[in-house]
Amino acid sequence: MKVGFIGLGNVGGKLSGSLLRNGIDLTVHDLNPELVTDFVSRGAKQADGPAQLMRDCDAVITCLPSPTASDAVMQQMLPEVTAGKIWMEMSTTDEEEVKRLGAMVMGRGGAAVDCPVSGGCHRAATGNISIFAGCDRATFEQIAPFLKTMGRRILHTGDLGSASVLKVVTNYLATANLVTCCEALVTAKAAGMDLNTTYEAMKISSGTSFVHETESQVILNGSRDISFTMDLVKKDAGLFQQVADRHNVPLEISPKLVDIFDDGINRFGERCYSPNIIKRLEEATGLDIRAPGFPPEMLDDEPEEPGYEVIPQGRPLKAAE
């Protein structure tokens, strides 16, 4: 199968790089010509635009910064959708929006999948990231080889839209954990604790988490570079809140997180790295939350391995329909 990829940015560039590195017949498109030139120099083909990608490829993947961008691209691709074509949306987007666009694709005989990733940009670079996939089982079986090339742990979440719900749920948890890690580190420093020791105490205890073991390291280094910015946190938090509002869930912590990042954006700018949300507490206390020996960015030191499907606990593997 020929694969097209639209969106070669921070995450998309890494995911499409895994496809190219593993010998997939790849054609790319991005508004930044320098990114496209780099991929062509490594063996990818170049498309003139989204319409050509959908016309020439069997499956087209989009990895874009907003639902608005995905809609604009889809309007260009849609006339070229025919039976057998597959659209794979890897952007973090709204459940209702991916269903709306997916219905257009399926109305023309194609198949649609929402398949966002989770696990950190450093794992996207090595093909070790996790991927959720929302679609019918038969389509999942078709695209599984590509998903297992881009990621390690692949979860079929159910129908179209289900993956987008779970993506914003998990991003919400990561955001809440980032804020609590910031509060824990600042409080420990204020109490006179050594921050290197504090990091290890949190890591080996019931308080540990993926966020602590990654983002706390770049916080303590001072770079705060986790390749994710405050505007993206705000977007994802808003998408999670929309899901809750749609189903009449009276959340208490979520609105507070939105307020915290609104304040962070007002103070430090929307493109500021998200772990810099700790600066609100550093400024309030006059404390410097840095310590020696931590890296400026996270690198995945695990070897690249073939991906595999994760089967939900208590549920047998469902055969293709």
Coordinates of C-alpha atoms in Angstrom, one line a residue:
M1 CA 0.0 0.0 0.0
K2 CA 1.1 3.5 -0.8
V3 CA 0.8 5.9 2.2
G4 CA 0.5 9.7 2.1
F5 CA 1.3 11.9 5.2
I6 CA 0.2 15.5 5.7
G7 CA 1.8 17.4 8.5
L8 CA 5.5 17.0 9.1
G9 CA 5.7 19.0 12.3
N10 CA 6.9 18.1 15.7
V11 CA 4.9 14.9 16.0
G12 CA 4.0 14.2 12.4
G13 CA 7.6 14.4 11.3
K14 CA 8.6 11.7 13.7
L15 CA 5.7 9.4 12.9
S16 CA 6.3 9.7 9.2
G17 CA 10.0 9.2 9.7
S18 CA 9.3 5.8 11.3
L19 CA 7.3 4.9 8.2
L20 CA 10.1 6.0 5.9
R21 CA 12.8 4.4 8.0
N22 CA 11.0 1.1 7.7
G23 CA 10.6 1.0 4.0
I24 CA 7.0 2.2 3.6
D25 CA 6.2 3.7 0.2
L26 CA 5.7 7.3 1.5
T27 CA 4.5 10.5 -0.1
V28 CA 4.5 13.7 2.0
H29 CA 3.0 17.2 2.0
D30 CA 3.5 20.1 4.4
L31 CA 3.2 23.9 4.1
N32 CA 6.8 24.2 5.1
P33 CA 8.9 23.3 2.0
E34 CA 12.0 22.8 4.0
L35 CA 10.4 19.9 5.9
V36 CA 9.3 18.3 2.6
T37 CA 12.7 18.7 1.1
D38 CA 14.3 16.9 4.0
F39 CA 11.9 13.9 3.6
V40 CA 12.5 13.8 -0.2
S41 CA 16.3 13.8 0.4
R42 CA 15.7 10.6 2.5
G43 CA 13.6 8.8 -0.1
A44 CA 10.0 10.1 0.2
K45 CA 8.0 11.3 -2.7
Q46 CA 6.5 14.8 -2.8
A47 CA 2.9 15.7 -3.5
D48 CA 1.6 19.0 -4.8
G49 CA -1.1 19.0 -2.2
P50 CA -3.7 17.0 -0.3
A51 CA -5.8 16.2 -3.4
Q52 CA -2.9 14.6 -5.2
L53 CA -2.1 12.6 -2.1
M54 CA -5.5 11.1 -1.8
R55 CA -5.6 10.4 -5.5
D56 CA -2.3 8.6 -5.6
C57 CA -2.2 6.9 -2.3
D58 CA -4.2 4.0 -0.7
A59 CA -4.1 5.6 2.8
V60 CA -3.6 9.2 3.8
I61 CA -2.6 10.2 7.3
T62 CA -3.1 13.7 8.6
C63 CA -1.3 15.0 11.7
L64 CA -2.2 18.7 12.0
P65 CA -2.4 21.3 14.8
S66 CA -6.1 21.9 15.0
P67 CA -9.5 20.7 13.9
T68 CA -9.8 23.7 11.6
A69 CA -6.6 22.6 9.8
S70 CA -7.9 19.1 9.4
D71 CA -11.2 20.4 7.9
A72 CA -9.3 22.6 5.4
V73 CA -7.2 19.6 4.3
M74 CA -10.2 17.3 4.1
Q75 CA -12.1 19.7 1.8
Q76 CA -9.2 19.4 -0.7
M77 CA -9.0 15.6 -0.4
L78 CA -12.7 14.7 -0.4
P79 CA -13.3 14.9 -4.2
E80 CA -10.5 12.2 -4.6
V81 CA -11.9 9.8 -2.1
T82 CA -13.2 6.6 -3.7
A83 CA -14.0 3.1 -2.5
G84 CA -11.0 1.5 -0.8
K85 CA -9.3 4.8 0.2
I86 CA -8.5 5.2 3.9
W87 CA -8.2 8.5 5.9
M88 CA -6.3 8.2 9.1
E89 CA -6.5 11.2 11.5
M90 CA -3.6 11.3 13.9
S91 CA -4.3 14.8 15.1
T92 CA -5.6 15.4 18.6
T93 CA -9.2 16.5 17.7
D94 CA -12.8 16.6 18.9
E95 CA -14.8 13.4 18.7
E96 CA -17.7 15.1 17.0
E97 CA -15.4 16.7 14.4
V98 CA -13.7 13.5 13.4
K99 CA -17.1 11.8 13.1
R100 CA -18.3 14.6 10.9
L101 CA -15.3 14.4 8.6
G102 CA -15.3 10.7 8.7
A103 CA -18.9 10.5 7.6
M104 CA -17.9 12.5 4.4
V105 CA -15.2 10.0 3.7
M106 CA -17.4 7.0 4.3
G107 CA -20.1 8.6 2.2
R108 CA -17.8 8.4 -0.8
G109 CA -17.0 4.7 -0.1
G110 CA -13.8 5.3 1.8
A111 CA -12.9 4.3 5.4
A112 CA -12.0 6.6 8.3
V113 CA -9.9 6.1 11.4
D114 CA -9.0 8.4 14.3
C115 CA -5.6 7.2 15.6
P116 CA -4.0 9.8 17.9
V117 CA -0.7 9.0 19.7
S118 CA 0.3 9.2 23.3
G119 CA 3.5 8.8 25.2
G120 CA 5.8 11.7 24.5
C121 CA 7.5 13.1 21.4
H122 CA 10.7 11.3 22.2
R123 CA 9.0 8.0 21.8
A124 CA 7.4 9.1 18.5
A125 CA 10.9 9.5 17.1
T126 CA 11.8 5.9 17.8
G127 CA 8.5 4.2 16.9
N128 CA 7.9 3.3 20.5
I129 CA 4.9 5.5 21.1
S130 CA 1.4 4.3 21.9
I131 CA -1.4 4.6 19.3
F132 CA -5.2 4.5 19.8
A133 CA -7.3 3.5 16.8
G134 CA -11.1 4.1 16.4
C135 CA -12.7 2.4 13.4
D136 CA -14.4 -0.9 12.4
R137 CA -12.4 -4.0 13.0
A138 CA -11.9 -4.8 9.3
T139 CA -10.3 -1.4 8.7
F140 CA -8.2 -1.8 11.8
E141 CA -6.8 -5.0 10.4
Q142 CA -5.9 -3.2 7.1
I143 CA -4.0 -0.4 8.8
A144 CA -2.4 -2.4 11.7
P145 CA 0.9 -2.8 9.8
F146 CA 1.3 0.9 9.5
L147 CA 0.3 1.5 13.1
K148 CA 2.7 -1.1 14.3
T149 CA 5.5 0.6 12.3
M150 CA 4.8 4.0 13.8
G151 CA 4.1 2.8 17.4
R152 CA 4.7 0.0 19.8
R153 CA 1.5 -0.4 21.8
I154 CA -1.6 -0.3 19.5
L155 CA -5.1 -0.2 21.1
H156 CA -8.3 -0.7 19.0
T157 CA -10.6 1.6 21.0
G158 CA -13.9 0.9 19.2
D159 CA -15.8 2.9 16.6
L160 CA -14.7 6.1 14.9
G161 CA -14.4 8.9 17.5
S162 CA -13.6 6.6 20.4
A163 CA -9.8 7.1 20.1
S164 CA -10.2 10.9 20.1
V165 CA -12.2 10.7 23.4
L166 CA -9.6 8.6 25.0
K167 CA -6.8 10.8 23.7
V168 CA -8.2 13.9 25.4
V169 CA -8.9 11.9 28.6
T170 CA -5.3 10.8 28.8
N171 CA -4.0 14.3 27.9
Y172 CA -6.1 15.7 30.7
L173 CA -4.5 13.3 33.2
A174 CA -1.1 14.3 32.0
T175 CA -1.9 18.0 32.4
A176 CA -3.2 17.4 35.9
N177 CA -0.1 15.4 36.8
L178 CA 2.2 18.1 35.4
V179 CA 0.6 20.8 37.6
T180 CA 0.7 18.5 40.7
C181 CA 4.4 17.6 40.0
C182 CA 5.1 21.4 39.8
E183 CA 3.4 22.0 43.1
A184 CA 5.2 19.0 44.8
L185 CA 8.7 20.1 43.6
V186 CA 8.2 23.7 44.7
T187 CA 6.7 22.7 48.1
A188 CA 9.6 20.3 48.7
K189 CA 12.1 23.1 47.8
A190 CA 10.3 25.5 50.1
A191 CA 10.5 22.9 52.9
G192 CA 14.3 22.7 52.5
M193 CA 14.4 19.4 50.6
D194 CA 17.2 18.6 48.2
L195 CA 15.6 18.5 44.7
N196 CA 17.7 15.6 43.4
T197 CA 16.6 13.5 46.4
T198 CA 13.0 14.8 46.0
Y199 CA 13.0 13.6 42.4
E200 CA 14.1 10.1 43.4
A201 CA 11.6 9.9 46.3
M202 CA 8.8 10.7 43.9
K203 CA 10.1 8.3 41.3
I204 CA 10.3 5.3 43.6
S205 CA 7.1 5.9 45.5
S206 CA 3.3 5.7 44.9
G207 CA 3.5 9.3 43.7
T208 CA 5.5 8.4 40.5
S209 CA 4.1 8.7 37.0
F210 CA 5.2 8.9 33.4
V211 CA 4.9 12.7 33.6
H212 CA 7.2 12.9 36.6
E213 CA 9.8 10.6 35.1
T214 CA 9.9 12.7 32.0
E215 CA 8.7 16.3 32.5
S216 CA 10.1 16.7 36.0
Q217 CA 13.5 16.0 34.5
V218 CA 13.4 18.9 32.0
I219 CA 11.9 21.1 34.7
L220 CA 14.8 20.4 37.0
N221 CA 17.3 20.9 34.2
G222 CA 15.8 24.3 33.5
S223 CA 15.2 23.9 29.8
R224 CA 11.6 22.9 30.3
D225 CA 11.8 21.5 26.7
I226 CA 9.2 18.7 26.4
S227 CA 8.3 19.7 22.7
F228 CA 4.8 20.7 23.8
T229 CA 3.6 24.2 24.3
M230 CA 1.0 25.9 26.5
D231 CA -1.4 26.7 23.7
L232 CA -1.6 23.0 22.9
V233 CA -2.3 22.1 26.5
K234 CA -5.1 24.7 26.5
K235 CA -6.6 23.2 23.3
D236 CA -6.5 19.7 24.6
A237 CA -7.9 20.7 28.0
G238 CA -10.7 22.5 26.2
L239 CA -11.5 19.3 24.1
F240 CA -11.7 17.3 27.3
Q241 CA -14.0 19.8 28.9
Q242 CA -16.2 19.6 25.8
V243 CA -16.6 15.9 26.2
A244 CA -17.5 16.3 29.8
D245 CA -20.0 19.1 29.0
R246 CA -21.6 17.0 26.2
H247 CA -22.3 14.2 28.7
N248 CA -23.3 16.5 31.6
V249 CA -20.4 15.6 33.9
P250 CA -19.9 18.3 36.5
L251 CA -16.0 18.4 36.6
E252 CA -14.2 20.4 39.3
I253 CA -10.5 20.1 38.6
S254 CA -10.7 20.5 34.8
P255 CA -11.9 24.1 34.9
K256 CA -9.2 25.0 37.3
L257 CA -6.5 23.6 35.0
V258 CA -7.9 25.7 32.2
D259 CA -7.6 28.8 34.4
I260 CA -4.0 27.9 35.4
F261 CA -2.9 27.6 31.7
D262 CA -4.8 30.7 30.7
D263 CA -2.8 32.6 33.3
G264 CA 0.4 30.9 32.1
I265 CA -0.2 31.9 28.5
N266 CA -1.0 35.5 29.6
R267 CA 2.3 35.6 31.5
F268 CA 4.7 33.7 29.4
G269 CA 3.2 33.4 25.9
E270 CA 1.2 30.6 24.2
R271 CA 4.3 29.1 22.6
C272 CA 6.1 28.7 25.9
Y273 CA 6.9 25.1 26.8
S274 CA 4.2 23.7 28.9
P275 CA 6.4 22.6 31.9
N276 CA 7.2 26.4 32.3
I277 CA 3.8 26.5 34.1
I278 CA 6.0 26.0 37.2
K279 CA 7.3 29.5 36.7
R280 CA 4.0 30.8 38.2
L281 CA 5.1 29.2 41.5
E282 CA 8.8 30.1 41.1
E283 CA 7.8 33.7 40.8
A284 CA 5.3 33.5 43.7
T285 CA 7.9 32.0 46.0
G286 CA 11.2 33.4 44.7
L287 CA 12.5 29.8 44.5
D288 CA 14.6 28.4 41.7
I289 CA 13.5 24.8 40.9
R290 CA 16.6 23.5 39.2
A291 CA 19.0 20.8 40.1
P292 CA 22.2 19.3 38.5
G293 CA 22.4 16.1 36.5
F294 CA 19.1 16.2 34.6
P295 CA 18.9 16.3 30.8
P296 CA 17.7 19.3 28.7
E297 CA 15.4 17.1 26.7
M298 CA 14.0 13.6 26.8
L299 CA 15.5 10.9 24.5
D300 CA 14.1 7.4 24.1
D301 CA 16.8 5.0 25.0
E302 CA 14.7 1.9 24.4
P303 CA 15.5 0.0 21.1
E304 CA 12.9 0.2 18.4
E305 CA 10.7 -2.8 18.5
P306 CA 7.9 -4.1 16.4
G307 CA 4.5 -2.9 17.5
Y308 CA 1.8 -5.1 18.9
E309 CA -1.9 -4.9 19.7
V310 CA -2.9 -4.3 23.3
I311 CA -6.0 -6.3 24.3
P312 CA -8.2 -4.7 27.0
Q313 CA -8.2 -6.7 30.2
G314 CA -11.0 -9.2 30.4
R315 CA -11.7 -9.0 26.7
P316 CA -10.7 -11.6 24.1
L317 CA -9.2 -10.6 20.8
K318 CA -12.0 -9.9 18.3
A319 CA -11.6 -11.5 14.9
A320 CA -11.9 -9.3 11.8
E321 CA -15.5 -8.7 10.7

